[in-house]
Amino acid sequence: MPKYYEEKEEDGRACGGVREDLRQCLLESPCVLQENKSPKQCLREGHCRSLQVTFFACKRSMVSARVFSFPGGL
């Protein structure tokens, strides 16, 4: 479930909320805490997969919006 960080500053980057949720999920995962693996390695192993997919879809929607916002498209 997504968390909303009311007390944190906006990072201004696209999909910042999902990015922060993915980061927290990885840092709190047993893969990082118990197996002492890096968050990057745990991400490759498929931990927090639903947030990873959501983040990818969010970033992809940002790219798609830019492509179609240009006069004449591509």
PDB file of N, CA, C and O in Angstrom:
ATOM      1  N   MET A   1       0.843  -1.172   0.000  1.00  0.00           N
ATOM      2  CA  MET A   1       0.000   0.000   0.000  1.00  0.00           C
ATOM      3  C   MET A   1       0.894   1.243   0.000  1.00  0.00           C
ATOM      4  O   MET A   1       1.823   1.321   0.782  1.00  0.00           O
ATOM      5  N   PRO A   2       0.626   2.209  -0.862  1.00  0.00           N
ATOM      6  CA  PRO A   2       1.459   3.409  -0.920  1.00  0.00           C
ATOM      7  C   PRO A   2       1.395   4.208   0.372  1.00  0.00           C
ATOM      8  O   PRO A   2       0.388   4.226   1.062  1.00  0.00           O
ATOM      9  N   LYS A   3       2.491   4.840   0.689  1.00  0.00           N
ATOM     10  CA  LYS A   3       2.560   5.711   1.849  1.00  0.00           C
ATOM     11  C   LYS A   3       2.680   7.134   1.340  1.00  0.00           C
ATOM     12  O   LYS A   3       3.273   7.388   0.308  1.00  0.00           O
ATOM     13  N   TYR A   4       2.106   8.042   2.081  1.00  0.00           N
ATOM     14  CA  TYR A   4       2.194   9.435   1.695  1.00  0.00           C
ATOM     15  C   TYR A   4       3.030  10.161   2.724  1.00  0.00           C
ATOM     16  O   TYR A   4       2.793  10.070   3.912  1.00  0.00           O
ATOM     17  N   TYR A   5       4.026  10.854   2.262  1.00  0.00           N
ATOM     18  CA  TYR A   5       4.999  11.483   3.130  1.00  0.00           C
ATOM     19  C   TYR A   5       4.692  12.974   3.249  1.00  0.00           C
ATOM     20  O   TYR A   5       5.249  13.783   2.546  1.00  0.00           O
ATOM     21  N   GLU A   6       3.799  13.309   4.182  1.00  0.00           N
ATOM     22  CA  GLU A   6       3.365  14.682   4.356  1.00  0.00           C
ATOM     23  C   GLU A   6       4.475  15.565   4.921  1.00  0.00           C
ATOM     24  O   GLU A   6       4.550  16.739   4.632  1.00  0.00           O
ATOM     25  N   GLU A   7       5.344  15.011   5.755  1.00  0.00           N
ATOM     26  CA  GLU A   7       6.375  15.800   6.409  1.00  0.00           C
ATOM     27  C   GLU A   7       7.637  15.924   5.568  1.00  0.00           C
ATOM     28  O   GLU A   7       8.529  16.684   5.917  1.00  0.00           O
ATOM     29  N   LYS A   8       7.760  15.184   4.486  1.00  0.00           N
ATOM     30  CA  LYS A   8       8.946  15.236   3.644  1.00  0.00           C
ATOM     31  C   LYS A   8       8.795  16.281   2.558  1.00  0.00           C
ATOM     32  O   LYS A   8       7.700  16.605   2.139  1.00  0.00           O
ATOM     33  N   GLU A   9       9.936  16.797   2.111  1.00  0.00           N
ATOM     34  CA  GLU A   9       9.922  17.764   1.025  1.00  0.00           C
ATOM     35  C   GLU A   9       9.655  17.042  -0.297  1.00  0.00           C
ATOM     36  O   GLU A   9      10.039  15.898  -0.473  1.00  0.00           O
ATOM     37  N   GLU A  10       9.024  17.752  -1.208  1.00  0.00           N
ATOM     38  CA  GLU A  10       8.824  17.222  -2.550  1.00  0.00           C
ATOM     39  C   GLU A  10      10.175  17.172  -3.251  1.00  0.00           C
ATOM     40  O   GLU A  10      10.939  18.128  -3.196  1.00  0.00           O
ATOM     41  N   ASP A  11      10.472  16.048  -3.880  1.00  0.00           N
ATOM     42  CA  ASP A  11      11.754  15.969  -4.579  1.00  0.00           C
ATOM     43  C   ASP A  11      11.665  16.558  -5.980  1.00  0.00           C
ATOM     44  O   ASP A  11      12.676  16.801  -6.620  1.00  0.00           O
ATOM     45  N   GLY A  12      10.454  16.802  -6.461  1.00  0.00           N
ATOM     46  CA  GLY A  12      10.280  17.452  -7.756  1.00  0.00           C
ATOM     47  C   GLY A  12      10.490  16.546  -8.945  1.00  0.00           C
ATOM     48  O   GLY A  12      10.274  16.951 -10.074  1.00  0.00           O
ATOM     49  N   ARG A  13      10.921  15.331  -8.713  1.00  0.00           N
ATOM     50  CA  ARG A  13      11.143  14.413  -9.823  1.00  0.00           C
ATOM     51  C   ARG A  13       9.839  13.701 -10.168  1.00  0.00           C
ATOM     52  O   ARG A  13       8.938  13.579  -9.343  1.00  0.00           O
ATOM     53  N   ALA A  14       9.768  13.248 -11.400  1.00  0.00           N
ATOM     54  CA  ALA A  14       8.586  12.520 -11.843  1.00  0.00           C
ATOM     55  C   ALA A  14       8.418  11.250 -11.012  1.00  0.00           C
ATOM     56  O   ALA A  14       9.399  10.575 -10.703  1.00  0.00           O
ATOM     57  N   CYS A  15       7.205  10.965 -10.639  1.00  0.00           N
ATOM     58  CA  CYS A  15       6.873   9.737  -9.902  1.00  0.00           C
ATOM     59  C   CYS A  15       7.600   9.650  -8.561  1.00  0.00           C
ATOM     60  O   CYS A  15       7.951   8.566  -8.106  1.00  0.00           O
ATOM     61  N   GLY A  16       7.822  10.778  -7.915  1.00  0.00           N
ATOM     62  CA  GLY A  16       8.578  10.823  -6.671  1.00  0.00           C
ATOM     63  C   GLY A  16       7.969  10.006  -5.549  1.00  0.00           C
ATOM     64  O   GLY A  16       8.685   9.362  -4.786  1.00  0.00           O
ATOM     65  N   GLY A  17       6.652  10.020  -5.434  1.00  0.00           N
ATOM     66  CA  GLY A  17       5.993   9.252  -4.371  1.00  0.00           C
ATOM     67  C   GLY A  17       6.179   7.758  -4.537  1.00  0.00           C
ATOM     68  O   GLY A  17       6.474   7.046  -3.571  1.00  0.00           O
ATOM     69  N   VAL A  18       6.035   7.279  -5.748  1.00  0.00           N
ATOM     70  CA  VAL A  18       6.216   5.843  -6.014  1.00  0.00           C
ATOM     71  C   VAL A  18       7.683   5.474  -5.821  1.00  0.00           C
ATOM     72  O   VAL A  18       8.009   4.421  -5.281  1.00  0.00           O
ATOM     73  N   ARG A  19       8.575   6.358  -6.233  1.00  0.00           N
ATOM     74  CA  ARG A  19      10.019   6.126  -6.065  1.00  0.00           C
ATOM     75  C   ARG A  19      10.347   5.958  -4.575  1.00  0.00           C
ATOM     76  O   ARG A  19      11.077   5.048  -4.183  1.00  0.00           O
ATOM     77  N   GLU A  20       9.796   6.836  -3.738  1.00  0.00           N
ATOM     78  CA  GLU A  20      10.054   6.775  -2.303  1.00  0.00           C
ATOM     79  C   GLU A  20       9.460   5.501  -1.694  1.00  0.00           C
ATOM     80  O   GLU A  20      10.081   4.868  -0.840  1.00  0.00           O
ATOM     81  N   ASP A  21       8.255   5.118  -2.129  1.00  0.00           N
ATOM     82  CA  ASP A  21       7.642   3.878  -1.637  1.00  0.00           C
ATOM     83  C   ASP A  21       8.483   2.665  -2.015  1.00  0.00           C
ATOM     84  O   ASP A  21       8.676   1.757  -1.211  1.00  0.00           O
ATOM     85  N   LEU A  22       8.993   2.644  -3.239  1.00  0.00           N
ATOM     86  CA  LEU A  22       9.840   1.534  -3.690  1.00  0.00           C
ATOM     87  C   LEU A  22      11.121   1.493  -2.869  1.00  0.00           C
ATOM     88  O   LEU A  22      11.559   0.430  -2.433  1.00  0.00           O
ATOM     89  N   ARG A  23      11.708   2.648  -2.634  1.00  0.00           N
ATOM     90  CA  ARG A  23      12.939   2.737  -1.838  1.00  0.00           C
ATOM     91  C   ARG A  23      12.705   2.187  -0.431  1.00  0.00           C
ATOM     92  O   ARG A  23      13.484   1.375   0.073  1.00  0.00           O
ATOM     93  N   GLN A  24      11.619   2.643   0.214  1.00  0.00           N
ATOM     94  CA  GLN A  24      11.308   2.177   1.570  1.00  0.00           C
ATOM     95  C   GLN A  24      11.026   0.682   1.601  1.00  0.00           C
ATOM     96  O   GLN A  24      11.455  -0.006   2.512  1.00  0.00           O
ATOM     97  N   CYS A  25      10.293   0.203   0.618  1.00  0.00           N
ATOM     98  CA  CYS A  25       9.983  -1.226   0.548  1.00  0.00           C
ATOM     99  C   CYS A  25      11.259  -2.049   0.493  1.00  0.00           C
ATOM    100  O   CYS A  25      11.409  -3.042   1.197  1.00  0.00           O
ATOM    101  N   LEU A  26      12.190  -1.623  -0.345  1.00  0.00           N
ATOM    102  CA  LEU A  26      13.452  -2.354  -0.471  1.00  0.00           C
ATOM    103  C   LEU A  26      14.273  -2.285   0.811  1.00  0.00           C
ATOM    104  O   LEU A  26      14.827  -3.293   1.259  1.00  0.00           O
ATOM    105  N   LEU A  27      14.351  -1.105   1.422  1.00  0.00           N
ATOM    106  CA  LEU A  27      15.144  -0.954   2.640  1.00  0.00           C
ATOM    107  C   LEU A  27      14.567  -1.726   3.822  1.00  0.00           C
ATOM    108  O   LEU A  27      15.307  -2.134   4.718  1.00  0.00           O
ATOM    109  N   GLU A  28      13.256  -1.954   3.805  1.00  0.00           N
ATOM    110  CA  GLU A  28      12.611  -2.686   4.888  1.00  0.00           C
ATOM    111  C   GLU A  28      12.409  -4.163   4.572  1.00  0.00           C
ATOM    112  O   GLU A  28      11.881  -4.907   5.393  1.00  0.00           O
ATOM    113  N   SER A  29      12.849  -4.611   3.418  1.00  0.00           N
ATOM    114  CA  SER A  29      12.642  -6.009   3.017  1.00  0.00           C
ATOM    115  C   SER A  29      13.601  -6.939   3.758  1.00  0.00           C
ATOM    116  O   SER A  29      14.709  -6.540   4.127  1.00  0.00           O
ATOM    117  N   PRO A  30      13.186  -8.184   3.980  1.00  0.00           N
ATOM    118  CA  PRO A  30      14.074  -9.163   4.617  1.00  0.00           C
ATOM    119  C   PRO A  30      15.360  -9.384   3.813  1.00  0.00           C
ATOM    120  O   PRO A  30      16.399  -9.699   4.387  1.00  0.00           O
ATOM    121  N   CYS A  31      15.278  -9.196   2.541  1.00  0.00           N
ATOM    122  CA  CYS A  31      16.451  -9.354   1.686  1.00  0.00           C
ATOM    123  C   CYS A  31      17.573  -8.411   2.131  1.00  0.00           C
ATOM    124  O   CYS A  31      18.737  -8.796   2.205  1.00  0.00           O
ATOM    125  N   VAL A  32      17.225  -7.170   2.432  1.00  0.00           N
ATOM    126  CA  VAL A  32      18.222  -6.182   2.866  1.00  0.00           C
ATOM    127  C   VAL A  32      18.535  -6.350   4.347  1.00  0.00           C
ATOM    128  O   VAL A  32      19.699  -6.390   4.748  1.00  0.00           O
ATOM    129  N   LEU A  33      17.488  -6.460   5.165  1.00  0.00           N
ATOM    130  CA  LEU A  33      17.673  -6.484   6.610  1.00  0.00           C
ATOM    131  C   LEU A  33      18.297  -7.779   7.126  1.00  0.00           C
ATOM    132  O   LEU A  33      19.156  -7.731   8.010  1.00  0.00           O
ATOM    133  N   GLN A  34      17.871  -8.917   6.613  1.00  0.00           N
ATOM    134  CA  GLN A  34      18.340 -10.191   7.153  1.00  0.00           C
ATOM    135  C   GLN A  34      19.468 -10.808   6.335  1.00  0.00           C
ATOM    136  O   GLN A  34      20.380 -11.414   6.888  1.00  0.00           O
ATOM    137  N   GLU A  35      19.398 -10.654   5.013  1.00  0.00           N
ATOM    138  CA  GLU A  35      20.408 -11.272   4.160  1.00  0.00           C
ATOM    139  C   GLU A  35      21.563 -10.323   3.836  1.00  0.00           C
ATOM    140  O   GLU A  35      22.526 -10.712   3.186  1.00  0.00           O
ATOM    141  N   ASN A  36      21.441  -9.073   4.283  1.00  0.00           N
ATOM    142  CA  ASN A  36      22.484  -8.058   4.085  1.00  0.00           C
ATOM    143  C   ASN A  36      22.885  -7.858   2.626  1.00  0.00           C
ATOM    144  O   ASN A  36      24.050  -7.619   2.320  1.00  0.00           O
ATOM    145  N   LYS A  37      21.914  -7.928   1.743  1.00  0.00           N
ATOM    146  CA  LYS A  37      22.163  -7.665   0.329  1.00  0.00           C
ATOM    147  C   LYS A  37      21.859  -6.204   0.048  1.00  0.00           C
ATOM    148  O   LYS A  37      21.159  -5.540   0.814  1.00  0.00           O
ATOM    149  N   SER A  38      22.377  -5.698  -1.067  1.00  0.00           N
ATOM    150  CA  SER A  38      22.106  -4.314  -1.429  1.00  0.00           C
ATOM    151  C   SER A  38      20.676  -4.194  -1.960  1.00  0.00           C
ATOM    152  O   SER A  38      20.134  -5.165  -2.505  1.00  0.00           O
ATOM    153  N   PRO A  39      20.052  -3.018  -1.828  1.00  0.00           N
ATOM    154  CA  PRO A  39      18.713  -2.828  -2.377  1.00  0.00           C
ATOM    155  C   PRO A  39      18.666  -3.113  -3.879  1.00  0.00           C
ATOM    156  O   PRO A  39      17.696  -3.673  -4.379  1.00  0.00           O
ATOM    157  N   LYS A  40      19.713  -2.747  -4.583  1.00  0.00           N
ATOM    158  CA  LYS A  40      19.775  -2.995  -6.026  1.00  0.00           C
ATOM    159  C   LYS A  40      19.738  -4.496  -6.328  1.00  0.00           C
ATOM    160  O   LYS A  40      19.045  -4.945  -7.233  1.00  0.00           O
ATOM    161  N   GLN A  41      20.476  -5.268  -5.546  1.00  0.00           N
ATOM    162  CA  GLN A  41      20.493  -6.714  -5.735  1.00  0.00           C
ATOM    163  C   GLN A  41      19.123  -7.315  -5.416  1.00  0.00           C
ATOM    164  O   GLN A  41      18.640  -8.195  -6.129  1.00  0.00           O
ATOM    165  N   CYS A  42      18.489  -6.831  -4.367  1.00  0.00           N
ATOM    166  CA  CYS A  42      17.163  -7.332  -3.993  1.00  0.00           C
ATOM    167  C   CYS A  42      16.134  -6.987  -5.072  1.00  0.00           C
ATOM    168  O   CYS A  42      15.244  -7.779  -5.360  1.00  0.00           O
ATOM    169  N   LEU A  43      16.269  -5.811  -5.669  1.00  0.00           N
ATOM    170  CA  LEU A  43      15.371  -5.412  -6.747  1.00  0.00           C
ATOM    171  C   LEU A  43      15.514  -6.362  -7.935  1.00  0.00           C
ATOM    172  O   LEU A  43      14.524  -6.783  -8.525  1.00  0.00           O
ATOM    173  N   ARG A  44      16.744  -6.719  -8.262  1.00  0.00           N
ATOM    174  CA  ARG A  44      16.991  -7.674  -9.357  1.00  0.00           C
ATOM    175  C   ARG A  44      16.397  -9.049  -9.065  1.00  0.00           C
ATOM    176  O   ARG A  44      16.019  -9.770  -9.981  1.00  0.00           O
ATOM    177  N   GLU A  45      16.355  -9.412  -7.778  1.00  0.00           N
ATOM    178  CA  GLU A  45      15.819 -10.719  -7.379  1.00  0.00           C
ATOM    179  C   GLU A  45      14.298 -10.731  -7.322  1.00  0.00           C
ATOM    180  O   GLU A  45      13.702 -11.769  -7.064  1.00  0.00           O
ATOM    181  N   GLY A  46      13.665  -9.579  -7.543  1.00  0.00           N
ATOM    182  CA  GLY A  46      12.207  -9.543  -7.625  1.00  0.00           C
ATOM    183  C   GLY A  46      11.479  -9.086  -6.386  1.00  0.00           C
ATOM    184  O   GLY A  46      10.260  -9.193  -6.311  1.00  0.00           O
ATOM    185  N   HIS A  47      12.191  -8.557  -5.406  1.00  0.00           N
ATOM    186  CA  HIS A  47      11.522  -8.044  -4.212  1.00  0.00           C
ATOM    187  C   HIS A  47      10.821  -6.732  -4.556  1.00  0.00           C
ATOM    188  O   HIS A  47      11.284  -5.974  -5.397  1.00  0.00           O
ATOM    189  N   CYS A  48       9.687  -6.484  -3.907  1.00  0.00           N
ATOM    190  CA  CYS A  48       8.883  -5.266  -4.118  1.00  0.00           C
ATOM    191  C   CYS A  48       8.474  -5.131  -5.587  1.00  0.00           C
ATOM    192  O   CYS A  48       8.439  -4.038  -6.155  1.00  0.00           O
ATOM    193  N   ARG A  49       8.153  -6.227  -6.190  1.00  0.00           N
ATOM    194  CA  ARG A  49       7.872  -6.280  -7.627  1.00  0.00           C
ATOM    195  C   ARG A  49       6.701  -5.379  -8.027  1.00  0.00           C
ATOM    196  O   ARG A  49       6.764  -4.713  -9.054  1.00  0.00           O
ATOM    197  N   SER A  50       5.638  -5.361  -7.239  1.00  0.00           N
ATOM    198  CA  SER A  50       4.473  -4.558  -7.626  1.00  0.00           C
ATOM    199  C   SER A  50       4.816  -3.070  -7.670  1.00  0.00           C
ATOM    200  O   SER A  50       4.379  -2.359  -8.577  1.00  0.00           O
ATOM    201  N   LEU A  51       5.616  -2.599  -6.721  1.00  0.00           N
ATOM    202  CA  LEU A  51       6.020  -1.190  -6.741  1.00  0.00           C
ATOM    203  C   LEU A  51       6.981  -0.910  -7.888  1.00  0.00           C
ATOM    204  O   LEU A  51       6.963   0.167  -8.478  1.00  0.00           O
ATOM    205  N   GLN A  52       7.817  -1.884  -8.214  1.00  0.00           N
ATOM    206  CA  GLN A  52       8.728  -1.722  -9.340  1.00  0.00           C
ATOM    207  C   GLN A  52       7.935  -1.571 -10.642  1.00  0.00           C
ATOM    208  O   GLN A  52       8.228  -0.701 -11.459  1.00  0.00           O
ATOM    209  N   VAL A  53       6.915  -2.388 -10.821  1.00  0.00           N
ATOM    210  CA  VAL A  53       6.075  -2.320 -12.013  1.00  0.00           C
ATOM    211  C   VAL A  53       5.328  -0.989 -12.053  1.00  0.00           C
ATOM    212  O   VAL A  53       5.233  -0.340 -13.106  1.00  0.00           O
ATOM    213  N   THR A  54       4.808  -0.561 -10.909  1.00  0.00           N
ATOM    214  CA  THR A  54       4.096   0.711 -10.831  1.00  0.00           C
ATOM    215  C   THR A  54       5.016   1.877 -11.177  1.00  0.00           C
ATOM    216  O   THR A  54       4.643   2.783 -11.919  1.00  0.00           O
ATOM    217  N   PHE A  55       6.247   1.849 -10.651  1.00  0.00           N
ATOM    218  CA  PHE A  55       7.207   2.905 -10.939  1.00  0.00           C
ATOM    219  C   PHE A  55       7.552   2.932 -12.426  1.00  0.00           C
ATOM    220  O   PHE A  55       7.595   3.988 -13.048  1.00  0.00           O
ATOM    221  N   PHE A  56       7.760   1.766 -13.014  1.00  0.00           N
ATOM    222  CA  PHE A  56       8.064   1.680 -14.441  1.00  0.00           C
ATOM    223  C   PHE A  56       6.906   2.245 -15.264  1.00  0.00           C
ATOM    224  O   PHE A  56       7.116   3.014 -16.201  1.00  0.00           O
ATOM    225  N   ALA A  57       5.677   1.882 -14.905  1.00  0.00           N
ATOM    226  CA  ALA A  57       4.505   2.368 -15.640  1.00  0.00           C
ATOM    227  C   ALA A  57       4.376   3.885 -15.507  1.00  0.00           C
ATOM    228  O   ALA A  57       4.039   4.577 -16.477  1.00  0.00           O
ATOM    229  N   CYS A  58       4.669   4.408 -14.342  1.00  0.00           N
ATOM    230  CA  CYS A  58       4.608   5.858 -14.133  1.00  0.00           C
ATOM    231  C   CYS A  58       5.643   6.562 -15.005  1.00  0.00           C
ATOM    232  O   CYS A  58       5.334   7.533 -15.678  1.00  0.00           O
ATOM    233  N   LYS A  59       6.875   6.073 -15.001  1.00  0.00           N
ATOM    234  CA  LYS A  59       7.929   6.685 -15.809  1.00  0.00           C
ATOM    235  C   LYS A  59       7.601   6.576 -17.299  1.00  0.00           C
ATOM    236  O   LYS A  59       7.815   7.519 -18.059  1.00  0.00           O
ATOM    237  N   ARG A  60       7.057   5.437 -17.702  1.00  0.00           N
ATOM    238  CA  ARG A  60       6.695   5.245 -19.102  1.00  0.00           C
ATOM    239  C   ARG A  60       5.589   6.207 -19.514  1.00  0.00           C
ATOM    240  O   ARG A  60       5.611   6.766 -20.615  1.00  0.00           O
ATOM    241  N   SER A  61       4.655   6.467 -18.611  1.00  0.00           N
ATOM    242  CA  SER A  61       3.579   7.405 -18.940  1.00  0.00           C
ATOM    243  C   SER A  61       4.119   8.822 -19.086  1.00  0.00           C
ATOM    244  O   SER A  61       3.603   9.600 -19.881  1.00  0.00           O
ATOM    245  N   MET A  62       5.169   9.155 -18.363  1.00  0.00           N
ATOM    246  CA  MET A  62       5.781  10.476 -18.494  1.00  0.00           C
ATOM    247  C   MET A  62       6.448  10.614 -19.858  1.00  0.00           C
ATOM    248  O   MET A  62       6.347  11.659 -20.495  1.00  0.00           O
ATOM    249  N   VAL A  63       7.108   9.568 -20.314  1.00  0.00           N
ATOM    250  CA  VAL A  63       7.762   9.596 -21.625  1.00  0.00           C
ATOM    251  C   VAL A  63       6.708   9.670 -22.717  1.00  0.00           C
ATOM    252  O   VAL A  63       6.834  10.457 -23.657  1.00  0.00           O
ATOM    253  N   SER A  64       5.655   8.902 -22.591  1.00  0.00           N
ATOM    254  CA  SER A  64       4.594   8.903 -23.595  1.00  0.00           C
ATOM    255  C   SER A  64       3.949  10.280 -23.692  1.00  0.00           C
ATOM    256  O   SER A  64       3.646  10.745 -24.781  1.00  0.00           O
ATOM    257  N   ALA A  65       3.755  10.942 -22.573  1.00  0.00           N
ATOM    258  CA  ALA A  65       3.143  12.261 -22.580  1.00  0.00           C
ATOM    259  C   ALA A  65       4.034  13.264 -23.317  1.00  0.00           C
ATOM    260  O   ALA A  65       3.562  14.122 -24.030  1.00  0.00           O
ATOM    261  N   ARG A  66       5.345  13.128 -23.150  1.00  0.00           N
ATOM    262  CA  ARG A  66       6.260  14.041 -23.820  1.00  0.00           C
ATOM    263  C   ARG A  66       6.269  13.807 -25.326  1.00  0.00           C
ATOM    264  O   ARG A  66       6.320  14.755 -26.095  1.00  0.00           O
ATOM    265  N   VAL A  67       6.214  12.579 -25.745  1.00  0.00           N
ATOM    266  CA  VAL A  67       6.254  12.259 -27.165  1.00  0.00           C
ATOM    267  C   VAL A  67       5.057  12.847 -27.881  1.00  0.00           C
ATOM    268  O   VAL A  67       5.182  13.440 -28.955  1.00  0.00           O
ATOM    269  N   PHE A  68       3.895  12.741 -27.269  1.00  0.00           N
ATOM    270  CA  PHE A  68       2.686  13.206 -27.933  1.00  0.00           C
ATOM    271  C   PHE A  68       2.394  14.688 -27.717  1.00  0.00           C
ATOM    272  O   PHE A  68       1.480  15.234 -28.291  1.00  0.00           O
ATOM    273  N   SER A  69       3.207  15.352 -26.909  1.00  0.00           N
ATOM    274  CA  SER A  69       2.964  16.769 -26.676  1.00  0.00           C
ATOM    275  C   SER A  69       3.652  17.644 -27.716  1.00  0.00           C
ATOM    276  O   SER A  69       3.353  18.821 -27.827  1.00  0.00           O
ATOM    277  N   PHE A  70       4.557  17.086 -28.494  1.00  0.00           N
ATOM    278  CA  PHE A  70       5.232  17.850 -29.535  1.00  0.00           C
ATOM    279  C   PHE A  70       4.333  17.980 -30.759  1.00  0.00           C
ATOM    280  O   PHE A  70       3.647  17.038 -31.136  1.00  0.00           O
ATOM    281  N   PRO A  71       4.330  19.139 -31.387  1.00  0.00           N
ATOM    282  CA  PRO A  71       3.533  19.316 -32.617  1.00  0.00           C
ATOM    283  C   PRO A  71       4.015  18.329 -33.689  1.00  0.00           C
ATOM    284  O   PRO A  71       5.195  18.252 -33.976  1.00  0.00           O
ATOM    285  N   GLY A  72       3.136  17.560 -34.194  1.00  0.00           N
ATOM    286  CA  GLY A  72       3.486  16.610 -35.247  1.00  0.00           C
ATOM    287  C   GLY A  72       3.932  15.254 -34.721  1.00  0.00           C
ATOM    288  O   GLY A  72       4.076  14.310 -35.475  1.00  0.00           O
ATOM    289  N   GLY A  73       4.176  15.124 -33.408  1.00  0.00           N
ATOM    290  CA  GLY A  73       4.606  13.842 -32.838  1.00  0.00           C
ATOM    291  C   GLY A  73       5.949  13.414 -33.385  1.00  0.00           C
ATOM    292  O   GLY A  73       6.767  14.227 -33.772  1.00  0.00           O
ATOM    293  N   LEU A  74       6.156  12.132 -33.434  1.00  0.00           N
ATOM    294  CA  LEU A  74       7.418  11.604 -33.968  1.00  0.00           C
ATOM    295  C   LEU A  74       7.243  11.023 -35.341  1.00  0.00           C
ATOM    296  O   LEU A  74       6.367  10.482 -35.753  1.00  0.00           O
TER     297      LEU A  74
END
